[in-house]
Tab-separated table of C-alpha atoms in Angstrom:
chain	number	residue	atom	x	y	z
A	66	MET	CA	87.825	104.970	106.707
A	67	ASN	CA	88.566	103.125	110.064
A	68	GLY	CA	86.603	100.311	111.114
A	69	PRO	CA	86.286	98.645	114.436
A	70	ALA	CA	89.268	99.471	116.788
A	71	THR	CA	90.322	95.549	116.829
A	72	ALA	CA	89.499	95.210	113.171
A	73	THR	CA	92.197	96.989	111.028
A	74	LEU	CA	95.615	98.542	111.083
A	75	THR	CA	96.808	101.446	109.060
A	76	TYR	CA	99.292	100.249	106.579
A	77	VAL	CA	101.355	103.259	104.933
A	78	TYR	CA	103.240	102.698	101.781
A	79	ALA	CA	104.569	105.978	100.878
A	80	VAL	CA	104.857	109.858	101.564
A	81	THR	CA	103.497	112.421	98.891
A	82	PRO	CA	102.862	115.763	98.459
A	83	PRO	CA	99.362	116.662	98.489
A	84	THR	CA	98.755	117.013	94.393
A	85	PRO	CA	95.939	116.674	92.161
A	86	ALA	CA	97.661	114.459	89.912
A	87	LEU	CA	96.712	111.775	92.013
A	88	ASP	CA	92.749	112.298	91.720
A	89	ASP	CA	92.301	109.946	88.573
A	90	VAL	CA	93.875	106.864	89.769
A	91	LEU	CA	92.932	106.895	93.799
A	92	PRO	CA	89.353	105.795	93.087
A	93	THR	CA	90.331	102.718	91.836
A	94	LEU	CA	93.758	101.610	93.084
A	95	THR	CA	93.800	98.772	95.451
A	96	GLY	CA	96.811	97.622	97.556
A	97	VAL	CA	97.999	95.036	100.063
A	98	ALA	CA	94.997	92.642	100.902
A	99	GLY	CA	93.095	94.430	98.496
A	100	SER	CA	92.349	97.361	100.163
A	101	ARG	CA	91.473	100.770	98.843
A	102	VAL	CA	94.531	102.934	98.805
A	103	ALA	CA	93.747	106.676	100.166
A	104	LEU	CA	95.500	109.590	100.983
A	105	LEU	CA	95.915	110.359	104.897
A	106	ALA	CA	96.563	114.375	105.235
A	107	PRO	CA	96.140	116.830	107.966
A	108	ALA	CA	93.156	118.649	108.738
A	109	PRO	CA	91.934	121.654	106.338
A	110	ASP	CA	93.242	123.897	109.155
A	111	ASP	CA	96.509	122.319	109.860
A	112	THR	CA	97.480	122.122	106.134
A	113	GLY	CA	100.954	120.388	105.780
A	114	PRO	CA	103.193	120.153	103.047
A	115	VAL	CA	103.064	116.128	102.649
A	116	VAL	CA	100.445	113.175	103.006
A	117	PHE	CA	100.632	109.588	103.796
A	118	ALA	CA	99.453	107.081	101.032
A	119	ILE	CA	97.558	104.341	103.144
A	120	SER	CA	95.121	101.470	103.189
A	121	ASP	CA	93.170	99.668	105.934
A	122	VAL	CA	94.531	96.140	106.490
A	123	PRO	CA	92.996	93.170	108.303
A	124	ARG	CA	94.541	93.587	111.859
A	125	ALA	CA	94.433	89.692	112.123
A	126	ASP	CA	96.635	89.261	109.058
A	127	PHE	CA	99.285	92.030	110.005
A	128	GLU	CA	99.410	92.588	113.840
A	129	GLU	CA	103.144	92.074	115.318
A	130	ALA	CA	102.091	88.499	116.838
A	131	VAL	CA	101.545	87.074	113.623
A	132	LEU	CA	103.782	88.637	110.962
A	133	PRO	CA	106.597	86.358	111.510
A	134	ALA	CA	104.964	83.583	110.289
A	135	ARG	CA	103.259	85.408	107.778
A	136	PHE	CA	107.031	86.222	106.458
A	137	GLU	CA	107.406	82.562	106.454
A	138	ASP	CA	104.723	82.191	103.671
A	139	LEU	CA	106.549	82.497	100.619
A	140	ARG	CA	103.210	82.779	98.550
A	141	TRP	CA	101.711	85.565	101.075
A	142	LEU	CA	104.993	87.144	100.945
A	143	GLU	CA	105.261	87.593	97.153
A	144	GLU	CA	101.603	88.778	97.151
A	145	THR	CA	102.293	91.466	100.032
A	146	ALA	CA	105.383	92.698	98.181
A	147	ARG	CA	103.921	92.797	94.763
A	148	ALA	CA	100.876	94.801	95.803
A	149	HIS	CA	103.124	97.120	97.843
A	150	HIS	CA	105.213	97.766	94.867
A	151	ARG	CA	102.509	98.017	92.608
A	152	VAL	CA	101.145	101.014	94.408
A	153	ILE	CA	104.307	102.842	95.014
A	154	GLU	CA	105.006	102.532	91.005
A	155	THR	CA	101.552	103.973	90.240
A	156	LEU	CA	101.888	106.848	92.699
A	157	ALA	CA	105.602	107.457	91.086
A	158	ALA	CA	104.156	107.450	87.649
A	159	ARG	CA	102.237	110.942	88.705
A	160	THR	CA	104.051	112.754	91.649
A	161	THR	CA	107.074	112.381	93.537
A	162	VAL	CA	106.871	109.489	96.266
A	163	LEU	CA	109.271	108.788	99.153
A	164	PRO	CA	108.476	104.909	99.361
A	165	LEU	CA	108.293	103.572	103.060
A	166	ARG	CA	109.299	100.152	103.794
A	167	MET	CA	107.101	96.965	103.533
A	168	ALA	CA	104.838	96.353	106.213
A	169	THR	CA	104.876	99.924	107.485
A	170	LEU	CA	102.275	99.556	110.140
A	171	TYR	CA	100.389	101.704	112.713
A	172	GLN	CA	97.417	100.880	115.025
A	173	ASP	CA	95.244	103.382	113.818
A	174	HIS	CA	94.833	106.643	111.638
A	175	THR	CA	95.516	108.929	114.407
A	176	ARG	CA	98.794	107.226	115.047
A	177	ALA	CA	99.691	107.478	111.588
A	178	MET	CA	98.878	110.856	111.704
A	179	ARG	CA	100.944	111.698	114.572
A	180	ALA	CA	103.937	110.171	112.753
A	181	LEU	CA	103.263	112.074	109.617
A	182	GLN	CA	102.873	115.474	111.664
A	183	SER	CA	106.231	114.901	113.411
A	184	GLN	CA	108.341	114.516	110.479
A	185	SER	CA	106.307	116.582	108.005
A	186	GLN	CA	109.450	118.893	107.405
A	187	GLU	CA	111.760	116.129	107.028
A	188	PHE	CA	109.700	114.458	104.524
A	189	ALA	CA	108.989	117.781	102.540
A	190	THR	CA	112.702	118.024	102.332
A	191	GLN	CA	113.464	114.537	101.098
A	192	LEU	CA	110.553	115.071	98.416
A	193	ALA	CA	112.047	118.159	97.547
A	194	ARG	CA	115.483	116.254	96.956
A	195	LEU	CA	113.916	113.269	94.840
A	196	ALA	CA	111.833	115.805	92.567
A	197	ALA	CA	112.311	115.086	88.915
A	198	HIS	CA	114.976	112.013	89.615
A	199	THR	CA	114.411	108.442	89.219
A	200	GLU	CA	116.378	105.721	90.396
A	201	TYR	CA	118.173	103.177	88.248
A	202	GLY	CA	119.758	99.856	88.985
A	203	VAL	CA	123.047	98.715	87.555
A	204	LYS	CA	124.463	94.967	88.224
A	205	ILE	CA	127.845	93.799	86.849
A	206	TYR	CA	128.189	90.107	86.799
A	207	VAL	CA	131.159	87.910	86.118
A	208	ARG	CA	130.757	85.381	83.475
A	209	PRO	CA	131.780	81.987	84.158
A	210	ALA	CA	135.011	80.908	82.353
A	211	THR	CA	134.680	78.066	80.031
A	212	ALA	CA	135.253	74.346	81.375
A	213	PRO	CA	138.452	72.605	80.708
A	214	ASP	CA	138.979	71.369	77.025
A	215	THR	CA	141.925	68.953	77.389
A	216	GLY	CA	141.425	68.404	73.501
A	217	ALA	CA	143.110	71.838	72.855
A	218	ALA	CA	146.389	70.740	74.398
A	219	ALA	CA	149.510	70.386	72.140
A	220	PRO	CA	149.386	66.728	70.694
A	221	SER	CA	152.573	65.903	72.694
A	222	ALA	CA	151.148	66.700	75.696
A	223	GLY	CA	150.152	63.635	77.877
A	224	PRO	CA	146.594	63.521	79.679
A	225	GLY	CA	147.694	65.128	82.864
A	226	LYS	CA	149.731	67.738	81.435
A	227	ALA	CA	146.814	68.471	79.149
A	228	TYR	CA	144.431	68.685	81.881
A	229	LEU	CA	146.824	70.933	83.761
A	230	GLN	CA	147.179	73.389	80.661
A	231	ALA	CA	142.924	73.207	80.163
A	232	ARG	CA	142.711	74.230	83.822
A	233	ARG	CA	145.613	77.146	83.727
A	234	ALA	CA	143.842	78.567	80.739
A	235	GLN	CA	140.484	78.224	82.472
A	236	ARG	CA	141.972	80.149	85.747
A	237	ASP	CA	143.514	83.028	83.377
A	238	ALA	CA	139.977	83.471	81.598
A	239	HIS	CA	138.504	83.502	85.095
A	240	GLU	CA	140.890	86.384	86.382
A	241	ASP	CA	140.539	88.269	83.219
A	242	HIS	CA	136.792	88.384	83.696
A	243	TYR	CA	137.364	89.705	87.027
A	244	ARG	CA	139.629	92.435	85.924
A	245	GLN	CA	136.848	93.236	83.237
A	246	ALA	CA	134.520	93.700	85.970
A	247	ARG	CA	136.605	96.309	87.692
A	248	THR	CA	137.160	97.969	84.632
A	249	ALA	CA	133.186	98.131	84.090
A	250	ALA	CA	132.963	99.476	87.809
A	251	ASP	CA	135.617	101.886	87.321
A	252	ARG	CA	133.769	103.387	84.220
A	253	ILE	CA	130.306	103.360	85.757
A	254	ALA	CA	131.894	105.465	88.701
A	255	GLU	CA	132.738	108.087	86.117
A	256	ILE	CA	129.525	107.648	84.440
A	257	ALA	CA	127.851	108.371	87.814
A	258	LEU	CA	129.931	111.400	88.702
A	259	ARG	CA	128.780	112.597	85.379
A	260	TYR	CA	125.034	112.040	85.276
A	261	ALA	CA	123.847	110.877	88.768
A	262	ALA	CA	123.059	112.808	91.714
A	263	ASP	CA	123.491	109.911	94.412
A	264	HIS	CA	124.519	106.463	94.563
A	265	VAL	CA	124.019	103.568	96.738
A	266	ALA	CA	125.866	100.257	96.940
A	267	HIS	CA	123.785	97.361	97.656
A	268	PRO	CA	125.271	93.733	98.355
A	269	PRO	CA	125.817	91.797	95.412
A	270	GLN	CA	122.885	89.076	94.664
A	271	SER	CA	123.527	85.410	95.301
A	272	GLY	CA	121.276	82.408	95.773
A	273	PRO	CA	117.869	82.251	94.090
A	274	LEU	CA	118.120	86.167	92.777
A	275	THR	CA	120.817	85.003	90.715
A	276	ALA	CA	120.578	82.342	87.931
A	277	ALA	CA	123.931	80.512	87.915
A	278	SER	CA	124.374	80.646	84.358
A	279	VAL	CA	124.461	84.195	84.648
A	280	GLY	CA	127.332	84.417	86.570
A	281	GLU	CA	128.531	86.191	89.702
A	282	ASN	CA	127.066	89.059	90.679
A	283	VAL	CA	129.926	91.762	91.875
A	284	VAL	CA	128.346	94.641	91.643
A	285	ASN	CA	124.568	95.842	92.695
A	286	ALA	CA	124.416	99.555	92.907
A	287	ALA	CA	121.544	102.018	92.435
A	288	PHE	CA	121.796	105.485	90.972
A	289	LEU	CA	119.349	108.330	91.470
A	290	VAL	CA	119.397	110.291	88.481
A	291	PRO	CA	117.704	113.541	87.170
A	292	ASP	CA	115.116	112.749	84.605
A	293	ALA	CA	116.471	115.389	82.265
A	294	GLU	CA	119.875	113.050	82.454
A	295	ALA	CA	118.322	109.651	82.036
A	296	ASP	CA	118.801	108.620	78.777
A	297	ALA	CA	122.281	109.973	78.726
A	298	PHE	CA	122.897	108.048	81.697
A	299	ARG	CA	121.611	104.825	80.311
A	300	ARG	CA	123.321	105.281	76.872
A	301	ALA	CA	126.710	105.341	78.719
A	302	VAL	CA	126.217	102.693	81.298
A	303	GLN	CA	125.623	100.111	78.350
A	304	ALA	CA	128.321	101.478	76.174
A	305	ALA	CA	130.638	100.874	79.276
A	306	ALA	CA	130.665	97.078	78.597
A	307	GLU	CA	130.630	96.715	75.199
A	308	ASP	CA	134.005	95.899	74.836
A	309	LEU	CA	134.150	93.728	77.800
A	310	PRO	CA	132.819	89.990	76.736
A	311	GLY	CA	133.784	88.618	80.093
A	312	ILE	CA	131.072	90.283	81.750
A	313	LEU	CA	127.379	90.869	81.975
A	314	LEU	CA	126.045	94.335	82.706
A	315	GLU	CA	122.231	94.887	83.352
A	316	THR	CA	120.318	98.078	83.786
A	317	THR	CA	116.963	98.320	85.344
A	318	GLY	CA	114.996	101.170	85.713
A	319	PRO	CA	113.273	103.483	86.214
A	320	TRP	CA	111.958	103.008	89.538
A	321	ALA	CA	110.558	104.790	92.299
A	322	PRO	CA	113.553	105.954	94.359
A	323	TYR	CA	113.556	103.109	97.231
A	324	SER	CA	117.276	103.184	97.788
A	325	PHE	CA	117.330	106.721	98.749
A	326	THR	CA	114.517	107.235	101.387
A	327	ALA	CA	116.512	106.952	104.522
A	328	LEU	CA	114.751	108.814	107.408
A	329	PRO	CA	115.235	109.410	111.261
A	330	PRO	CA	113.616	107.542	113.861
A	331	THR	CA	110.049	109.225	114.488
A	332	PRO	CA	108.560	109.504	118.162
A	333	GLU	CA	105.479	107.852	116.900
A	334	ALA	CA	107.071	104.692	115.414
A	335	PRO	CA	105.022	101.870	113.543
A	336	ILE	CA	104.016	98.786	115.595
A	337	LEU	CA	105.956	96.529	113.804
A	338	ASP	CA	109.299	95.414	115.566
A	339	VAL	CA	110.406	92.040	113.511
A	340	PRO	CA	113.077	91.560	111.379
A	341	LEU	CA	111.809	91.331	107.736
A	342	PRO	CA	113.111	89.257	104.834
A	343	GLU	CA	114.023	90.802	101.558
A	344	PRO	CA	110.879	90.645	99.818
A	345	PRO	CA	110.273	89.112	96.376
A	346	PRO	CA	111.103	91.737	93.879
A	347	GLY	CA	108.646	93.313	91.481
A	348	PRO	CA	109.187	92.761	87.913
A	349	GLY	CA	113.138	93.539	87.403
A	350	HIS	CA	113.636	95.306	90.540
A	351	GLU	CA	114.517	94.650	94.095
A	352	PRO	CA	113.067	96.945	96.554
A	353	ARG	CA	115.852	97.659	99.045
C-alpha cells in the first residue's frame, strides 16, 4: 500500500479488534485527503489482538515541517478534522474503537506496525474496557439574566433608585441561575454514579464554540455509559433540569469514546511533535 518512501506518510485513525464486521465498509471508506482506509494488521504468523485503521496521506501536506502552517488554515483544518471524525464514527458503528488523536502519523507502515506491536496488549486492554460502552456529552449553560427593566420599579422611585432596583434584581436572578447550575451538576453526578462507568470533566467552552445567546458554559463533561444503560442515562440527565429554568442542559452522543483513550507513550512514537489547536467539532461533538 505504501508508495515511494518520500511520497506518503501513514496516518492512523484508531485501534480496533480484527473483525469481519468491517469487511463491508472498508472497500468504500475514505479518510483524510480522500485516501482509502485500510487495516494494518500483524503478519499471519504473528497474529495480534488489535489492528490499526490507517490510510496513506501525501507527505508534502502532513510532514512535521508544514503542519503548523496547515493548522492555521481553518478550512484545511476543518476538512481534516471532519474526515478523521467520519472514519472513527463509521468504524465505531460496527465495532469497538480506540480513537487516536488527529494527525497521528508515522513515517511508513513498518514504523506504525512497530508501534502497534509494542502496545498491542495495552490496546487490547483498553478495547476490552470500552466494549459495549459509548460516550455521551453533557453541557450545562447558565442562561443570561434579563436586562434591567427600570419601568418595573415602584412608581414613587426616582430614575436612579429604579435603576439600582432593576440592577439588583438582575444580579439576584444571575446568582439564582448559578445556584440552579450547581443543583443540576450535583444531580448529574448522582446519575453518573448509577449509570456511567467513567467520566471526564473537560474545560468549559467559550468563544466561537459557544453562542452568546445560549449563556455561559459552566459544565462540559463526558460520560462512558454501558450501552444497556444508555436510554436510562439520557432520560435521567434530561429530567435533571426540568425544574431549573435558569439553565440550559445539552446532551450529545452517542459518540466513539474520544475522552477515554489515554495511553502511555510508545517507544515507536508518531513523527508529529507540534502543539495542535482544538479541531473544529463534528456535528454536535467536540473531539478531545
